[in-house]
Amino acid sequence: MGPLASILVAGLLYFQVDGSRLRQEDSQPRIAEHPSDLIVSKGEPATLNCKAEGRPSPTVEWYKDGERVETDKDDPRSHRMLLPSGSLFFLRIVHGRRSKPDEGSYVCVARNYLGEAVSRNASLEVACESFLFHSVILSSLGRYTF
């Protein structure tokens, strides 16, 4: 390979396929804030937090029980929104006798051209009315000494 070809190859390696420059400051994604388990009432809003860092800024996608979560960006009728921070916001928790579309195990995945990072699992459970009633009663009893 001649000197001109070496310079050309080196120049091509300096640029990414999409035209952006590969810089030494670029870094693989990492999860800076993992989601936590939630117990939420049916119909209430909820947020599963996820914060990812990396350079360039990674894109974040959510998966529930191994399946990609559809958000309002994908379907305007969706009750789930991907926030700019990377968190998954539920306008209301949907839960019925036959269908439990929000209950399950969630992970967030952050990606950039250098790789991907996967968060810890977080479970979202829907509280039944009897659980909520007992929780309120027990928390009220905790205020009294016998």
mmCIF file of C-alpha atoms in Angstrom:
data_model
loop_
_atom_site.group_PDB
_atom_site.id
_atom_site.type_symbol
_atom_site.label_atom_id
_atom_site.label_comp_id
_atom_site.label_asym_id
_atom_site.label_seq_id
_atom_site.Cartn_x
_atom_site.Cartn_y
_atom_site.Cartn_z
ATOM 1 C CA MET A 1 0.000 0.000 0.000
ATOM 2 C CA GLY A 2 1.450 3.376 -0.983
ATOM 3 C CA PRO A 3 1.600 6.509 1.186
ATOM 4 C CA LEU A 4 -1.479 8.065 -0.426
ATOM 5 C CA ALA A 5 -3.537 4.903 0.175
ATOM 6 C CA SER A 6 -2.362 4.807 3.827
ATOM 7 C CA ILE A 7 -3.490 8.404 4.337
ATOM 8 C CA LEU A 8 -6.844 7.637 2.699
ATOM 9 C CA VAL A 9 -7.425 4.556 4.890
ATOM 10 C CA ALA A 10 -6.420 6.496 8.018
ATOM 11 C CA GLY A 11 -8.832 9.278 7.036
ATOM 12 C CA LEU A 12 -11.673 6.797 6.530
ATOM 13 C CA LEU A 13 -11.015 5.223 9.920
ATOM 14 C CA TYR A 14 -11.259 8.682 11.463
ATOM 15 C CA PHE A 15 -14.867 9.004 10.322
ATOM 16 C CA GLN A 16 -17.789 6.821 11.285
ATOM 17 C CA VAL A 17 -20.106 5.318 8.701
ATOM 18 C CA ASP A 18 -22.687 8.006 9.445
ATOM 19 C CA GLY A 19 -20.100 10.748 8.879
ATOM 20 C CA SER A 20 -19.502 11.622 12.521
ATOM 21 C CA ARG A 21 -15.957 11.761 13.796
ATOM 22 C CA LEU A 22 -14.624 9.043 16.036
ATOM 23 C CA ARG A 23 -13.144 10.910 18.990
ATOM 24 C CA GLN A 24 -11.097 9.665 21.875
ATOM 25 C CA GLU A 25 -13.665 11.184 24.266
ATOM 26 C CA ASP A 26 -16.407 8.910 22.884
ATOM 27 C CA SER A 27 -17.480 6.204 25.301
ATOM 28 C CA GLN A 28 -19.745 3.186 25.487
ATOM 29 C CA PRO A 29 -23.103 3.635 27.191
ATOM 30 C CA ARG A 30 -23.436 2.877 30.876
ATOM 31 C CA ILE A 31 -26.510 2.888 33.091
ATOM 32 C CA ALA A 32 -26.094 5.660 35.669
ATOM 33 C CA GLU A 33 -29.530 5.129 37.282
ATOM 34 C CA HIS A 34 -31.226 1.733 37.236
ATOM 35 C CA PRO A 35 -35.018 1.338 37.480
ATOM 36 C CA SER A 36 -36.536 0.188 40.783
ATOM 37 C CA ASP A 37 -39.404 -2.200 41.486
ATOM 38 C CA LEU A 38 -42.822 -0.511 41.666
ATOM 39 C CA ILE A 39 -46.203 -1.384 43.112
ATOM 40 C CA VAL A 40 -48.799 0.926 41.590
ATOM 41 C CA SER A 41 -52.592 1.214 41.685
ATOM 42 C CA LYS A 42 -54.559 0.568 38.528
ATOM 43 C CA GLY A 43 -55.281 3.812 36.653
ATOM 44 C CA GLU A 44 -52.537 5.777 38.423
ATOM 45 C CA PRO A 45 -49.476 7.281 36.688
ATOM 46 C CA ALA A 46 -46.054 5.726 37.245
ATOM 47 C CA THR A 47 -42.441 6.198 36.168
ATOM 48 C CA LEU A 48 -39.688 3.630 35.759
ATOM 49 C CA ASN A 49 -36.470 5.625 35.943
ATOM 50 C CA CYS A 50 -33.440 4.991 33.787
ATOM 51 C CA LYS A 51 -30.551 7.323 33.154
ATOM 52 C CA ALA A 52 -27.817 6.422 30.690
ATOM 53 C CA GLU A 53 -24.501 8.103 30.038
ATOM 54 C CA GLY A 54 -22.115 7.834 27.115
ATOM 55 C CA ARG A 55 -20.727 9.809 24.228
ATOM 56 C CA PRO A 56 -22.409 10.325 21.908
ATOM 57 C CA SER A 57 -25.522 10.326 24.084
ATOM 58 C CA PRO A 58 -27.065 6.879 23.897
ATOM 59 C CA THR A 59 -30.594 6.177 22.740
ATOM 60 C CA VAL A 60 -32.766 4.329 25.255
ATOM 61 C CA GLU A 61 -35.323 1.611 24.585
ATOM 62 C CA TRP A 62 -37.410 -0.318 27.091
ATOM 63 C CA TYR A 63 -38.264 -4.006 27.108
ATOM 64 C CA LYS A 64 -41.013 -5.736 29.103
ATOM 65 C CA ASP A 65 -40.684 -9.483 29.583
ATOM 66 C CA GLY A 66 -38.222 -9.518 26.671
ATOM 67 C CA GLU A 67 -40.490 -7.632 24.220
ATOM 68 C CA ARG A 68 -39.822 -4.053 23.069
ATOM 69 C CA VAL A 69 -42.192 -1.558 24.732
ATOM 70 C CA GLU A 70 -44.230 0.608 22.369
ATOM 71 C CA THR A 71 -44.295 4.252 23.420
ATOM 72 C CA ASP A 72 -46.214 7.317 22.215
ATOM 73 C CA LYS A 73 -43.429 7.941 19.685
ATOM 74 C CA ASP A 74 -44.317 4.600 18.044
ATOM 75 C CA ASP A 75 -48.083 4.803 18.579
ATOM 76 C CA PRO A 76 -49.842 8.117 19.414
ATOM 77 C CA ARG A 77 -52.575 6.145 21.249
ATOM 78 C CA SER A 78 -50.046 4.593 23.629
ATOM 79 C CA HIS A 79 -50.341 5.333 27.345
ATOM 80 C CA ARG A 80 -46.545 5.029 27.721
ATOM 81 C CA MET A 81 -44.044 7.793 26.994
ATOM 82 C CA LEU A 82 -40.267 7.739 26.734
ATOM 83 C CA LEU A 83 -39.065 10.818 28.616
ATOM 84 C CA PRO A 84 -36.002 12.797 27.437
ATOM 85 C CA SER A 85 -34.095 11.473 30.461
ATOM 86 C CA GLY A 86 -34.647 7.879 29.253
ATOM 87 C CA SER A 87 -37.280 7.069 31.885
ATOM 88 C CA LEU A 88 -40.512 5.289 30.955
ATOM 89 C CA PHE A 89 -43.635 7.207 32.008
ATOM 90 C CA PHE A 90 -47.077 5.594 32.210
ATOM 91 C CA LEU A 91 -49.964 8.071 31.897
ATOM 92 C CA ARG A 92 -52.051 5.477 33.735
ATOM 93 C CA ILE A 93 -51.442 1.871 34.687
ATOM 94 C CA VAL A 94 -53.643 -0.430 32.607
ATOM 95 C CA HIS A 95 -54.760 -3.625 34.326
ATOM 96 C CA GLY A 96 -57.828 -5.773 33.776
ATOM 97 C CA ARG A 97 -59.087 -9.225 34.693
ATOM 98 C CA ARG A 98 -57.959 -10.753 31.403
ATOM 99 C CA SER A 99 -55.287 -8.339 30.262
ATOM 100 C CA LYS A 100 -52.385 -7.012 32.324
ATOM 101 C CA PRO A 101 -50.362 -5.096 29.717
ATOM 102 C CA ASP A 102 -48.285 -3.071 32.174
ATOM 103 C CA GLU A 103 -47.488 -5.666 34.833
ATOM 104 C CA GLY A 104 -44.174 -7.431 34.294
ATOM 105 C CA SER A 105 -40.394 -7.247 34.350
ATOM 106 C CA TYR A 106 -38.738 -4.252 32.646
ATOM 107 C CA VAL A 107 -35.200 -3.360 31.537
ATOM 108 C CA CYS A 108 -33.877 -0.312 29.752
ATOM 109 C CA VAL A 109 -31.229 -0.678 27.059
ATOM 110 C CA ALA A 110 -28.937 2.222 26.148
ATOM 111 C CA ARG A 111 -27.122 2.151 22.797
ATOM 112 C CA ASN A 112 -24.650 4.190 20.822
ATOM 113 C CA TYR A 113 -22.253 3.196 18.039
ATOM 114 C CA LEU A 114 -19.736 1.868 20.579
ATOM 115 C CA GLY A 115 -22.072 -0.633 22.205
ATOM 116 C CA GLU A 116 -24.962 -1.098 24.594
ATOM 117 C CA ALA A 117 -25.699 -1.282 28.314
ATOM 118 C CA VAL A 118 -28.614 -3.109 29.931
ATOM 119 C CA SER A 119 -30.130 -2.081 33.250
ATOM 120 C CA ARG A 120 -31.083 -4.354 36.114
ATOM 121 C CA ASN A 121 -34.589 -5.826 35.968
ATOM 122 C CA ALA A 122 -37.377 -3.885 37.643
ATOM 123 C CA SER A 123 -40.801 -5.369 38.281
ATOM 124 C CA LEU A 124 -43.991 -3.378 37.968
ATOM 125 C CA GLU A 125 -46.860 -4.856 39.956
ATOM 126 C CA VAL A 126 -50.420 -3.624 40.154
ATOM 127 C CA ALA A 127 -51.780 -3.367 43.677
ATOM 128 C CA CYS A 128 -55.202 -4.835 44.307
ATOM 129 C CA GLU A 129 -57.731 -2.916 46.400
ATOM 130 C CA SER A 130 -57.439 -5.249 49.417
ATOM 131 C CA PHE A 131 -53.659 -4.741 49.496
ATOM 132 C CA LEU A 132 -54.150 -0.963 49.454
ATOM 133 C CA PHE A 133 -56.839 -1.136 52.140
ATOM 134 C CA HIS A 134 -54.611 -3.231 54.432
ATOM 135 C CA SER A 135 -51.660 -0.894 53.807
ATOM 136 C CA VAL A 136 -53.720 2.148 54.819
ATOM 137 C CA ILE A 137 -55.062 0.397 57.940
ATOM 138 C CA LEU A 138 -51.593 -0.821 58.992
ATOM 139 C CA SER A 139 -49.993 2.571 58.419
ATOM 140 C CA SER A 140 -52.724 4.229 60.525
ATOM 141 C CA LEU A 141 -52.274 1.681 63.328
ATOM 142 C CA GLY A 142 -48.547 2.373 63.318
ATOM 143 C CA ARG A 143 -49.245 5.866 64.634
ATOM 144 C CA TYR A 144 -50.786 4.556 67.847
ATOM 145 C CA THR A 145 -49.050 2.829 70.733
ATOM 146 C CA PHE A 146 -50.856 0.096 72.587
#
